mmCIF file of C-alpha atoms and ligand atoms in Angstrom:
data_model
loop_
_atom_site.group_PDB
_atom_site.id
_atom_site.type_symbol
_atom_site.label_atom_id
_atom_site.label_comp_id
_atom_site.label_asym_id
_atom_site.label_seq_id
_atom_site.Cartn_x
_atom_site.Cartn_y
_atom_site.Cartn_z
ATOM 1 C CA MET A 52 78.585 50.569 95.843
ATOM 2 C CA ASN A 53 80.181 47.321 94.734
ATOM 3 C CA PHE A 54 80.189 44.173 96.865
ATOM 4 C CA GLU A 55 81.851 41.833 94.359
ATOM 5 C CA VAL A 56 85.441 40.858 94.856
ATOM 6 C CA ASP A 57 87.796 42.646 92.415
ATOM 7 C CA ASN A 58 90.421 40.830 90.358
ATOM 8 C CA ARG A 59 93.062 41.287 93.055
ATOM 9 C CA GLY A 60 90.780 39.760 95.642
ATOM 10 C CA PHE A 61 89.633 42.939 97.384
ATOM 11 C CA TYR A 62 86.251 44.007 98.701
ATOM 12 C CA GLY A 63 86.847 47.739 98.944
ATOM 13 C CA GLU A 64 89.944 48.012 101.127
ATOM 14 C CA PHE A 65 89.594 44.509 102.607
ATOM 15 C CA GLY A 66 90.827 41.142 101.355
ATOM 16 C CA GLY A 67 93.796 40.421 99.104
ATOM 17 C CA ALA A 68 96.376 37.676 99.497
ATOM 18 C CA PHE A 69 99.111 38.498 102.016
ATOM 19 C CA ILE A 70 101.030 35.247 102.007
ATOM 20 C CA PRO A 71 104.595 34.048 102.401
ATOM 21 C CA GLU A 72 106.519 33.652 99.142
ATOM 22 C CA MET A 73 106.585 29.894 99.660
ATOM 23 C CA LEU A 74 102.787 29.683 99.371
ATOM 24 C CA HIS A 75 102.636 31.726 96.201
ATOM 25 C CA ALA A 76 102.522 28.784 93.767
ATOM 26 C CA ASN A 77 99.703 27.017 95.671
ATOM 27 C CA ILE A 78 97.537 30.118 95.893
ATOM 28 C CA GLU A 79 98.246 31.125 92.308
ATOM 29 C CA GLU A 80 97.171 27.703 91.018
ATOM 30 C CA LEU A 81 93.905 28.029 92.911
ATOM 31 C CA ARG A 82 93.353 31.650 91.892
ATOM 32 C CA SER A 83 93.893 30.990 88.205
ATOM 33 C CA GLN A 84 91.684 27.866 88.161
ATOM 34 C CA TYR A 85 88.805 28.246 90.602
ATOM 35 C CA LEU A 86 86.351 30.151 88.422
ATOM 36 C CA LEU A 87 87.128 28.084 85.319
ATOM 37 C CA ILE A 88 86.460 24.880 87.247
ATOM 38 C CA MET A 89 83.421 26.137 89.153
ATOM 39 C CA GLU A 90 81.778 27.401 85.968
ATOM 40 C CA SER A 91 82.373 24.233 83.946
ATOM 41 C CA ALA A 92 79.306 22.137 83.128
ATOM 42 C CA ASP A 93 80.942 19.015 84.561
ATOM 43 C CA PHE A 94 81.640 20.636 87.932
ATOM 44 C CA LYS A 95 78.192 22.205 88.155
ATOM 45 C CA SER A 96 76.366 18.957 87.479
ATOM 46 C CA LYS A 97 78.440 17.045 90.068
ATOM 47 C CA PHE A 98 78.055 19.790 92.688
ATOM 48 C CA GLN A 99 74.307 20.077 92.187
ATOM 49 C CA ALA A 100 73.801 16.298 92.251
ATOM 50 C CA LEU A 101 75.696 15.916 95.539
ATOM 51 C CA LEU A 102 73.918 18.868 97.145
ATOM 52 C CA ARG A 103 70.611 17.274 96.216
ATOM 53 C CA ASP A 104 71.229 13.567 96.863
ATOM 54 C CA TYR A 105 73.907 13.600 99.566
ATOM 55 C CA VAL A 106 73.360 16.832 101.504
ATOM 56 C CA GLY A 107 69.566 16.820 101.066
ATOM 57 C CA ARG A 108 69.091 20.195 99.368
ATOM 58 C CA PRO A 109 67.170 22.337 98.839
ATOM 59 C CA SER A 110 66.902 22.986 102.555
ATOM 60 C CA PRO A 111 63.348 24.046 103.492
ATOM 61 C CA LEU A 112 62.302 27.625 104.135
ATOM 62 C CA TYR A 113 59.925 27.346 107.068
ATOM 63 C CA LEU A 114 57.468 29.970 108.340
ATOM 64 C CA ALA A 115 57.932 29.845 112.121
ATOM 65 C CA GLU A 116 54.404 30.754 113.219
ATOM 66 C CA ARG A 117 54.829 30.924 116.974
ATOM 67 C CA LEU A 118 58.024 32.975 116.753
ATOM 68 C CA SER A 119 56.305 35.215 114.195
ATOM 69 C CA GLU A 120 53.415 35.794 116.553
ATOM 70 C CA HIS A 121 55.752 36.522 119.456
ATOM 71 C CA TYR A 122 57.858 39.045 117.514
ATOM 72 C CA ARG A 123 54.856 40.455 115.556
ATOM 73 C CA THR A 124 56.443 39.979 112.157
ATOM 74 C CA ASN A 125 56.857 37.120 109.647
ATOM 75 C CA ILE A 126 59.863 34.976 110.520
ATOM 76 C CA TYR A 127 61.094 32.401 108.055
ATOM 77 C CA LEU A 128 63.819 29.906 108.946
ATOM 78 C CA LYS A 129 66.288 28.736 106.287
ATOM 79 C CA ARG A 130 66.877 25.219 107.568
ATOM 80 C CA GLU A 131 70.610 24.554 107.092
ATOM 81 C CA ASP A 132 70.361 22.453 110.265
ATOM 82 C CA LEU A 133 68.656 19.757 108.175
ATOM 83 C CA ASN A 134 71.698 19.255 105.932
ATOM 84 C CA HIS A 135 73.726 16.062 106.233
ATOM 85 C CA THR A 136 76.155 16.595 109.178
ATOM 86 C CA GLY A 137 73.786 19.207 110.639
ATOM 87 C CA ALA A 138 75.025 22.571 109.401
ATOM 88 C CA HIS A 139 75.849 24.716 106.368
ATOM 89 C CA LYS A 140 79.574 23.820 106.406
ATOM 90 C CA ILE A 141 79.028 20.773 104.180
ATOM 91 C CA ASN A 142 78.012 23.019 101.224
ATOM 92 C CA ASN A 143 81.546 24.387 101.138
ATOM 93 C CA THR A 144 83.432 21.146 101.749
ATOM 94 C CA ILE A 145 81.498 19.390 98.951
ATOM 95 C CA GLY A 146 82.443 22.236 96.609
ATOM 96 C CA GLN A 147 86.096 22.248 97.617
ATOM 97 C CA ILE A 148 86.541 18.470 97.421
ATOM 98 C CA LEU A 149 85.210 18.510 93.839
ATOM 99 C CA LEU A 150 87.533 21.408 93.055
ATOM 100 C CA ALA A 151 90.475 19.502 94.571
ATOM 101 C CA GLN A 152 89.657 16.497 92.391
ATOM 102 C CA ALA A 153 89.433 18.693 89.290
ATOM 103 C CA LEU A 154 92.910 20.014 90.153
ATOM 104 C CA GLY A 155 94.208 16.440 90.450
ATOM 105 C CA LYS A 156 94.834 16.624 94.211
ATOM 106 C CA THR A 157 94.912 13.394 96.218
ATOM 107 C CA ARG A 158 95.530 14.633 99.754
ATOM 108 C CA ILE A 159 93.367 17.015 101.791
ATOM 109 C CA ILE A 160 94.392 19.082 104.797
ATOM 110 C CA ALA A 161 92.252 21.293 107.006
ATOM 111 C CA GLU A 162 92.412 23.019 110.368
ATOM 112 C CA THR A 163 89.571 23.155 112.841
ATOM 113 C CA GLY A 164 88.812 24.817 116.171
ATOM 114 C CA ALA A 165 85.464 23.509 117.365
ATOM 115 C CA GLY A 166 85.792 20.510 115.077
ATOM 116 C CA GLN A 167 82.693 21.232 112.975
ATOM 117 C CA HIS A 168 84.705 22.091 109.863
ATOM 118 C CA GLY A 169 86.972 19.111 110.565
ATOM 119 C CA VAL A 170 83.950 16.811 110.576
ATOM 120 C CA ALA A 171 82.573 18.334 107.354
ATOM 121 C CA THR A 172 85.979 17.872 105.715
ATOM 122 C CA ALA A 173 86.461 14.309 106.990
ATOM 123 C CA THR A 174 82.974 13.508 105.666
ATOM 124 C CA VAL A 175 83.685 14.554 102.076
ATOM 125 C CA CYS A 176 87.137 12.916 102.122
ATOM 126 C CA ALA A 177 85.497 9.623 103.115
ATOM 127 C CA LEU A 178 82.926 10.157 100.370
ATOM 128 C CA MET A 179 85.661 10.584 97.755
ATOM 129 C CA GLY A 180 88.221 8.168 99.196
ATOM 130 C CA LEU A 181 90.865 10.879 99.698
ATOM 131 C CA GLU A 182 93.471 11.060 102.450
ATOM 132 C CA CYS A 183 92.458 13.577 105.139
ATOM 133 C CA ILE A 184 94.651 15.283 107.735
ATOM 134 C CA VAL A 185 93.018 17.671 110.195
ATOM 135 C CA TYR A 186 95.168 19.961 112.355
ATOM 136 C CA MET A 187 93.679 20.880 115.683
ATOM 137 C CA GLY A 188 95.039 22.653 118.768
ATOM 138 C CA ALA A 189 95.884 20.201 121.552
ATOM 139 C CA ILE A 190 93.532 22.042 123.922
ATOM 140 C CA ASP A 191 90.707 21.958 121.369
ATOM 141 C CA ILE A 192 91.223 18.198 120.939
ATOM 142 C CA GLU A 193 90.476 17.802 124.634
ATOM 143 C CA ARG A 194 87.543 20.244 124.613
ATOM 144 C CA GLN A 195 85.892 18.805 121.496
ATOM 145 C CA ALA A 196 86.224 15.066 122.068
ATOM 146 C CA PRO A 197 82.954 14.048 120.311
ATOM 147 C CA ASN A 198 83.976 15.773 117.071
ATOM 148 C CA VAL A 199 87.462 14.253 117.276
ATOM 149 C CA ALA A 200 85.805 10.844 117.567
ATOM 150 C CA ARG A 201 83.622 11.594 114.520
ATOM 151 C CA MET A 202 86.639 12.594 112.430
ATOM 152 C CA LYS A 203 88.466 9.414 113.429
ATOM 153 C CA MET A 204 85.422 7.271 112.665
ATOM 154 C CA LEU A 205 85.375 8.856 109.197
ATOM 155 C CA GLY A 206 89.009 7.898 108.648
ATOM 156 C CA ALA A 207 90.703 11.276 109.113
ATOM 157 C CA LYS A 208 94.024 11.679 110.870
ATOM 158 C CA VAL A 209 93.739 14.321 113.612
ATOM 159 C CA VAL A 210 97.118 15.961 114.301
ATOM 160 C CA PRO A 211 97.504 18.007 117.507
ATOM 161 C CA ALA A 212 99.170 21.438 117.401
ATOM 162 C CA HIS A 213 101.245 21.824 120.575
ATOM 163 C CA SER A 214 102.656 25.306 119.929
ATOM 164 C CA GLY A 215 101.435 28.675 121.271
ATOM 165 C CA SER A 216 98.008 28.672 122.885
ATOM 166 C CA LYS A 217 97.322 25.197 121.405
ATOM 167 C CA THR A 218 94.119 26.444 119.728
ATOM 168 C CA LEU A 219 92.871 27.401 116.264
ATOM 169 C CA LYS A 220 95.601 29.819 115.206
ATOM 170 C CA ASP A 221 98.296 27.272 116.072
ATOM 171 C CA ALA A 222 96.456 24.603 114.074
ATOM 172 C CA THR A 223 96.296 27.068 111.159
ATOM 173 C CA ASN A 224 100.062 27.570 111.317
ATOM 174 C CA GLU A 225 100.602 23.797 111.193
ATOM 175 C CA ALA A 226 98.262 23.448 108.207
ATOM 176 C CA ILE A 227 100.093 26.201 106.309
ATOM 177 C CA ARG A 228 103.448 24.571 107.085
ATOM 178 C CA ASP A 229 102.114 21.266 105.740
ATOM 179 C CA TRP A 230 100.837 22.923 102.536
ATOM 180 C CA ILE A 231 104.180 24.611 101.894
ATOM 181 C CA GLY A 232 105.860 21.231 102.290
ATOM 182 C CA ASN A 233 103.373 19.352 100.083
ATOM 183 C CA PRO A 234 102.271 21.788 97.375
ATOM 184 C CA VAL A 235 101.732 19.418 94.450
ATOM 185 C CA GLU A 236 99.324 16.750 95.680
ATOM 186 C CA THR A 237 97.609 18.614 98.542
ATOM 187 C CA HIS A 238 94.561 20.896 98.695
ATOM 188 C CA TYR A 239 93.900 22.949 101.830
ATOM 189 C CA ILE A 240 90.167 23.203 102.590
ATOM 190 C CA ILE A 241 89.452 26.436 104.487
ATOM 191 C CA GLY A 242 86.102 26.394 106.289
ATOM 192 C CA SER A 243 84.857 29.978 106.137
ATOM 193 C CA VAL A 244 85.021 33.149 104.018
ATOM 194 C CA VAL A 245 88.469 33.930 105.416
ATOM 195 C CA GLY A 246 92.072 33.459 104.309
ATOM 196 C CA PRO A 247 93.878 34.783 101.237
ATOM 197 C CA HIS A 248 92.096 35.381 97.923
ATOM 198 C CA PRO A 249 90.521 33.346 96.317
ATOM 199 C CA TYR A 250 89.219 31.569 99.443
ATOM 200 C CA PRO A 251 86.712 34.203 100.644
ATOM 201 C CA ASP A 252 85.132 34.493 97.191
ATOM 202 C CA MET A 253 85.269 30.753 96.515
ATOM 203 C CA VAL A 254 83.650 29.816 99.839
ATOM 204 C CA ALA A 255 80.992 32.556 99.446
ATOM 205 C CA ARG A 256 80.121 31.154 96.002
ATOM 206 C CA PHE A 257 79.779 27.605 97.362
ATOM 207 C CA GLN A 258 77.570 28.838 100.214
ATOM 208 C CA SER A 259 75.540 31.105 97.907
ATOM 209 C CA VAL A 260 73.242 28.143 97.223
ATOM 210 C CA ILE A 261 71.530 29.238 100.468
ATOM 211 C CA SER A 262 70.316 32.580 99.096
ATOM 212 C CA LEU A 263 69.763 31.180 95.605
ATOM 213 C CA GLU A 264 67.214 28.764 97.052
ATOM 214 C CA MET A 265 65.707 31.532 99.178
ATOM 215 C CA THR A 266 64.842 33.616 96.099
ATOM 216 C CA SER A 267 62.458 31.010 94.651
ATOM 217 C CA GLN A 268 61.201 29.795 98.040
ATOM 218 C CA LEU A 269 60.300 33.350 99.077
ATOM 219 C CA MET A 270 58.641 34.002 95.717
ATOM 220 C CA GLU A 271 56.455 30.960 96.238
ATOM 221 C CA LYS A 272 55.573 31.752 99.852
ATOM 222 C CA THR A 273 55.373 35.558 99.872
ATOM 223 C CA GLY A 274 54.980 36.601 96.238
ATOM 224 C CA SER A 275 58.345 38.377 96.255
ATOM 225 C CA SER A 276 61.805 36.898 95.884
ATOM 226 C CA ASN A 277 63.168 39.517 98.303
ATOM 227 C CA PRO A 278 62.638 39.465 102.064
ATOM 228 C CA ASN A 279 62.777 42.690 104.100
ATOM 229 C CA ALA A 280 65.675 41.431 106.217
ATOM 230 C CA ILE A 281 68.099 38.523 106.546
ATOM 231 C CA VAL A 282 69.628 37.682 109.917
ATOM 232 C CA ALA A 283 72.686 35.439 110.230
ATOM 233 C CA CYS A 284 75.394 34.792 112.813
ATOM 234 C CA VAL A 285 78.987 35.571 111.886
ATOM 235 C CA GLY A 286 82.062 33.670 113.018
ATOM 236 C CA GLY A 287 84.244 33.910 109.926
ATOM 237 C CA GLY A 288 81.071 34.679 108.037
ATOM 238 C CA SER A 289 80.315 31.813 105.641
ATOM 239 C CA ASN A 290 76.672 31.108 106.481
ATOM 240 C CA ALA A 291 75.995 34.850 106.472
ATOM 241 C CA ALA A 292 77.808 35.298 103.141
ATOM 242 C CA GLY A 293 75.747 32.470 101.649
ATOM 243 C CA ALA A 294 72.462 33.857 102.999
ATOM 244 C CA PHE A 295 73.272 37.436 101.869
ATOM 245 C CA TYR A 296 74.925 36.619 98.529
ATOM 246 C CA HIS A 297 72.067 37.073 96.035
ATOM 247 C CA TYR A 298 70.810 40.152 97.904
ATOM 248 C CA LEU A 299 74.044 42.124 98.225
ATOM 249 C CA ASP A 300 72.942 44.634 95.587
ATOM 250 C CA ALA A 301 69.266 44.653 96.651
ATOM 251 C CA THR A 302 69.740 47.572 99.021
ATOM 252 C CA ASP A 303 66.142 47.472 100.291
ATOM 253 C CA VAL A 304 66.922 44.075 101.880
ATOM 254 C CA ARG A 305 68.406 44.668 105.338
ATOM 255 C CA LEU A 306 71.428 42.463 106.036
ATOM 256 C CA ILE A 307 71.901 41.825 109.752
ATOM 257 C CA ALA A 308 75.207 40.268 110.839
ATOM 258 C CA VAL A 309 75.238 38.934 114.394
ATOM 259 C CA GLU A 310 78.496 38.611 116.285
ATOM 260 C CA ALA A 311 79.215 37.004 119.641
ATOM 261 C CA ALA A 312 79.729 39.500 122.455
ATOM 262 C CA GLY A 313 80.785 36.695 124.825
ATOM 263 C CA ARG A 314 80.459 37.914 128.426
ATOM 264 C CA GLY A 315 79.999 41.469 127.098
ATOM 265 C CA ILE A 316 81.862 43.836 124.799
ATOM 266 C CA ASP A 317 83.634 45.612 127.673
ATOM 267 C CA THR A 318 84.639 42.526 129.628
ATOM 268 C CA GLY A 319 87.761 41.512 127.723
ATOM 269 C CA GLU A 320 86.024 38.217 126.983
ATOM 270 C CA SER A 321 84.328 38.795 123.663
ATOM 271 C CA ALA A 322 84.445 37.999 119.966
ATOM 272 C CA ALA A 323 82.676 41.130 118.669
ATOM 273 C CA THR A 324 85.239 41.877 115.975
ATOM 274 C CA SER A 325 83.336 44.687 114.259
ATOM 275 C CA VAL A 326 83.393 46.734 117.493
ATOM 276 C CA LEU A 327 86.624 45.593 119.118
ATOM 277 C CA GLY A 328 88.614 44.977 115.943
ATOM 278 C CA SER A 329 90.878 47.217 113.921
ATOM 279 C CA LYS A 330 92.322 46.938 110.419
ATOM 280 C CA GLY A 331 95.138 44.513 109.981
ATOM 281 C CA ILE A 332 96.163 41.234 108.404
ATOM 282 C CA ILE A 333 95.097 37.827 109.641
ATOM 283 C CA HIS A 334 95.353 34.487 107.829
ATOM 284 C CA GLY A 335 96.516 36.148 104.630
ATOM 285 C CA SER A 336 93.737 38.702 104.379
ATOM 286 C CA ARG A 337 93.427 42.399 105.246
ATOM 287 C CA THR A 338 90.350 42.738 107.393
ATOM 288 C CA LEU A 339 89.083 43.679 110.846
ATOM 289 C CA LEU A 340 90.638 41.703 113.678
ATOM 290 C CA MET A 341 91.055 41.849 117.425
ATOM 291 C CA GLN A 342 94.658 42.823 118.083
ATOM 292 C CA THR A 343 96.838 44.640 120.583
ATOM 293 C CA GLU A 344 98.454 47.975 119.690
ATOM 294 C CA ASP A 345 101.552 46.161 118.496
ATOM 295 C CA GLY A 346 99.572 43.775 116.323
ATOM 296 C CA GLN A 347 99.390 40.643 118.492
ATOM 297 C CA ILE A 348 96.137 38.741 118.061
ATOM 298 C CA ILE A 349 93.840 38.936 121.097
ATOM 299 C CA GLU A 350 92.293 35.569 121.993
ATOM 300 C CA PRO A 351 88.569 35.836 121.369
ATOM 301 C CA TYR A 352 85.972 34.387 123.697
ATOM 302 C CA SER A 353 82.432 33.146 123.122
ATOM 303 C CA ILE A 354 80.415 30.341 124.681
ATOM 304 C CA SER A 355 79.960 29.114 121.123
ATOM 305 C CA ALA A 356 83.108 27.589 119.679
ATOM 306 C CA GLY A 357 82.092 28.391 116.093
ATOM 307 C CA LEU A 358 81.928 32.157 116.705
ATOM 308 C CA ASP A 359 85.128 32.284 118.694
ATOM 309 C CA TYR A 360 87.332 33.722 115.901
ATOM 310 C CA PRO A 361 89.505 36.854 116.249
ATOM 311 C CA GLY A 362 88.754 38.159 112.744
ATOM 312 C CA ILE A 363 85.874 38.453 110.294
ATOM 313 C CA GLY A 364 85.845 37.669 106.579
ATOM 314 C CA PRO A 365 86.848 40.628 104.340
ATOM 315 C CA LEU A 366 83.426 40.734 102.642
ATOM 316 C CA HIS A 367 81.791 41.333 106.025
ATOM 317 C CA ALA A 368 84.385 43.939 107.018
ATOM 318 C CA HIS A 369 83.442 45.757 103.801
ATOM 319 C CA LEU A 370 79.671 45.325 104.317
ATOM 320 C CA ILE A 371 79.901 46.697 107.857
ATOM 321 C CA GLU A 372 82.352 49.496 107.010
ATOM 322 C CA THR A 373 80.108 50.708 104.168
ATOM 323 C CA LYS A 374 76.994 50.276 106.353
ATOM 324 C CA ARG A 375 75.442 47.857 103.856
ATOM 325 C CA ALA A 376 75.134 45.399 106.756
ATOM 326 C CA GLU A 377 74.106 46.154 110.342
ATOM 327 C CA ALA A 378 76.192 44.524 113.061
ATOM 328 C CA ILE A 379 74.443 43.287 116.218
ATOM 329 C CA HIS A 380 76.168 41.848 119.310
ATOM 330 C CA ILE A 381 74.747 39.120 121.469
ATOM 331 C CA THR A 382 76.073 37.874 124.804
ATOM 332 C CA ASP A 383 76.381 34.249 125.903
ATOM 333 C CA GLN A 384 73.374 34.669 128.183
ATOM 334 C CA GLU A 385 71.188 36.218 125.479
ATOM 335 C CA ALA A 386 72.073 33.407 123.073
ATOM 336 C CA LEU A 387 71.308 30.715 125.658
ATOM 337 C CA GLN A 388 67.885 32.229 126.378
ATOM 338 C CA SER A 389 67.069 32.366 122.670
ATOM 339 C CA ALA A 390 68.102 28.738 122.170
ATOM 340 C CA LEU A 391 65.617 27.768 124.871
ATOM 341 C CA GLN A 392 62.933 29.988 123.359
ATOM 342 C CA VAL A 393 63.312 28.470 119.878
ATOM 343 C CA ALA A 394 63.355 24.952 121.312
ATOM 344 C CA ARG A 395 60.151 25.556 123.295
ATOM 345 C CA MET A 396 58.301 27.616 120.666
ATOM 346 C CA GLU A 397 59.237 25.801 117.466
ATOM 347 C CA GLY A 398 60.488 22.361 118.507
ATOM 348 C CA ILE A 399 63.887 23.105 116.998
ATOM 349 C CA ILE A 400 67.086 22.984 119.071
ATOM 350 C CA PRO A 401 69.470 25.369 117.286
ATOM 351 C CA ALA A 402 73.260 25.369 117.453
ATOM 352 C CA LEU A 403 74.681 27.864 119.956
ATOM 353 C CA GLU A 404 76.090 29.859 117.028
ATOM 354 C CA THR A 405 72.641 30.090 115.452
ATOM 355 C CA ALA A 406 71.072 31.020 118.797
ATOM 356 C CA HIS A 407 72.979 34.332 118.509
ATOM 357 C CA ALA A 408 71.102 35.075 115.255
ATOM 358 C CA PHE A 409 67.773 34.355 116.959
ATOM 359 C CA ALA A 410 68.654 36.611 119.898
ATOM 360 C CA ALA A 411 69.079 39.508 117.465
ATOM 361 C CA LEU A 412 65.283 39.418 116.943
ATOM 362 C CA ASN A 413 65.041 41.066 120.381
ATOM 363 C CA LYS A 414 67.246 43.969 119.263
ATOM 364 C CA VAL A 415 65.904 44.951 115.859
ATOM 365 C CA LYS A 416 62.510 46.510 115.117
ATOM 366 C CA PHE A 417 60.488 44.959 112.303
ATOM 367 C CA LYS A 418 57.089 45.862 110.872
ATOM 368 C CA ALA A 419 54.184 43.422 111.123
ATOM 369 C CA SER A 420 54.199 43.089 107.337
ATOM 370 C CA ASP A 421 57.952 42.386 107.095
ATOM 371 C CA ASN A 422 59.321 39.060 105.928
ATOM 372 C CA VAL A 423 62.447 38.246 107.910
ATOM 373 C CA VAL A 424 64.666 35.257 107.128
ATOM 374 C CA VAL A 425 66.842 33.820 109.891
ATOM 375 C CA CYS A 426 69.618 31.577 108.607
ATOM 376 C CA LEU A 427 69.340 28.531 110.866
ATOM 377 C CA SER A 428 72.974 27.590 110.325
ATOM 378 C CA GLY A 429 73.064 24.373 112.366
ATOM 379 C CA ARG A 430 71.416 22.041 114.822
ATOM 380 C CA GLY A 431 72.148 22.020 118.530
ATOM 381 C CA ASP A 432 72.925 18.375 119.264
ATOM 382 C CA LYS A 433 76.603 19.223 119.640
ATOM 383 C CA ASP A 434 75.712 21.863 122.268
ATOM 384 C CA LEU A 435 73.391 19.790 124.437
ATOM 385 C CA ASN A 436 75.906 19.485 127.261
ATOM 386 C CA THR A 437 76.241 23.255 127.436
ATOM 387 C CA TYR A 438 72.465 23.737 127.305
ATOM 388 C CA ILE A 439 71.891 21.230 130.083
ATOM 389 C CA LYS A 440 74.577 22.741 132.281
ATOM 390 C CA LYS A 441 73.599 26.388 131.735
ATOM 391 C CA LEU A 442 69.843 26.255 131.193
ATOM 392 C CA LEU A 443 68.476 23.137 132.834
ATOM 393 C CA PRO A 444 70.705 22.413 135.812
ATOM 394 C CA ASN A 445 67.803 21.300 138.016
ATOM 395 C CA GLU A 446 65.524 19.572 135.521
HETATM 396 C C1 LIG B 605 80.911 27.058 112.103
HETATM 397 C C2 LIG B 605 79.544 27.500 112.366
HETATM 398 C C3 LIG B 605 79.177 28.853 112.324
HETATM 399 C C4 LIG B 605 80.178 29.971 112.110
HETATM 400 O O1 LIG B 605 80.841 29.934 110.889
HETATM 401 P P1 LIG B 605 80.532 30.962 109.711
HETATM 402 O O2 LIG B 605 81.637 30.748 108.746
HETATM 403 O O3 LIG B 605 80.508 32.327 110.282
HETATM 404 O O4 LIG B 605 79.197 30.588 109.152
HETATM 405 C C5 LIG B 605 77.847 29.201 112.500
HETATM 406 N N1 LIG B 605 76.899 28.248 112.744
HETATM 407 C C6 LIG B 605 77.218 26.937 112.810
HETATM 408 C C7 LIG B 605 76.131 25.957 113.084
HETATM 409 C C8 LIG B 605 78.532 26.514 112.622
HETATM 410 O O5 LIG B 605 78.826 25.211 112.701
#
């Protein structure tokens, strides 16, 4: 079995670049250059220096003793929540801003739903002194006011998308329209392992620092560079791709991908793409997505804005289809309870997205001798209002 992208951008039958003719030149420039740039000594030294001195890497691998005792196995947390800006997304935006500079780009565009990717993009644009335009659905701008404020503080221009449902897919359409209109000086920073080739592979490579660090950290702590299992939540799939990357071919390492079931898989309010999705094309990539019989995208639902995406990256579609990865589904309620458990047992308030990964520990059987890594993709400060409302209404 092969889990590498092929030269046309496919993972098995998933991936590719299904784009309008007018985007061809932009995507082709990126496709022909990304590996050359990423593998150059100059790029590598800049990327590594920023990950170390600006992001704060390597992120610790922490043996969570009380959780381990509770679940009767050895649970290690890969602490992406300790990165600058509080999540794994900065690994990718640092990589892409350096790539944009190497390509001579002076203007950055992005789209964001929850605003987390918008903040990570605005951060690196401020760092490099580049113009930053973030497209965001008008409804999301209202729902995510604190992140909009952060982006503005960082100097980004936040442009509302007023079309359609006024959410992520409408913001994506606006961003694509902008890129078609400004192909020469603009780079489009996509925030997960989604979109047309080469984005899924490029973003997975930037995030692969997560599993690269895990190999030596596990060796030091357990005497083996391989864990028995890796658990990560999947929205588009970038933190999971990064945590799985160096273990894709190590078939004795279980890869556990955790999707948001929302109010439940059968309720019509869910984001469990691997169960509810079917094959089709979304955002330029052939993958699994939630769609009606005539191909209209079904609005996903999850309490966590970062998992509320109607598709899944093509790598994950391939991993699940070939059974290399196991897919687990966690409801809003299960995720909330796990967030509280991790807060009270480890003194760590996880992001709501990450809480889904923790909740999967209740659904999978591990041996007492197993070493299990949970990718702690982000911190929960942004979700405190939800936690207070749903978990602590009377405290
Ligand atoms: C955005 C986000 C996610 C989901 O995105 P992926 O690309 O699937 O990783 C998960 N956790 C946190 C903390 C996020 O901010």
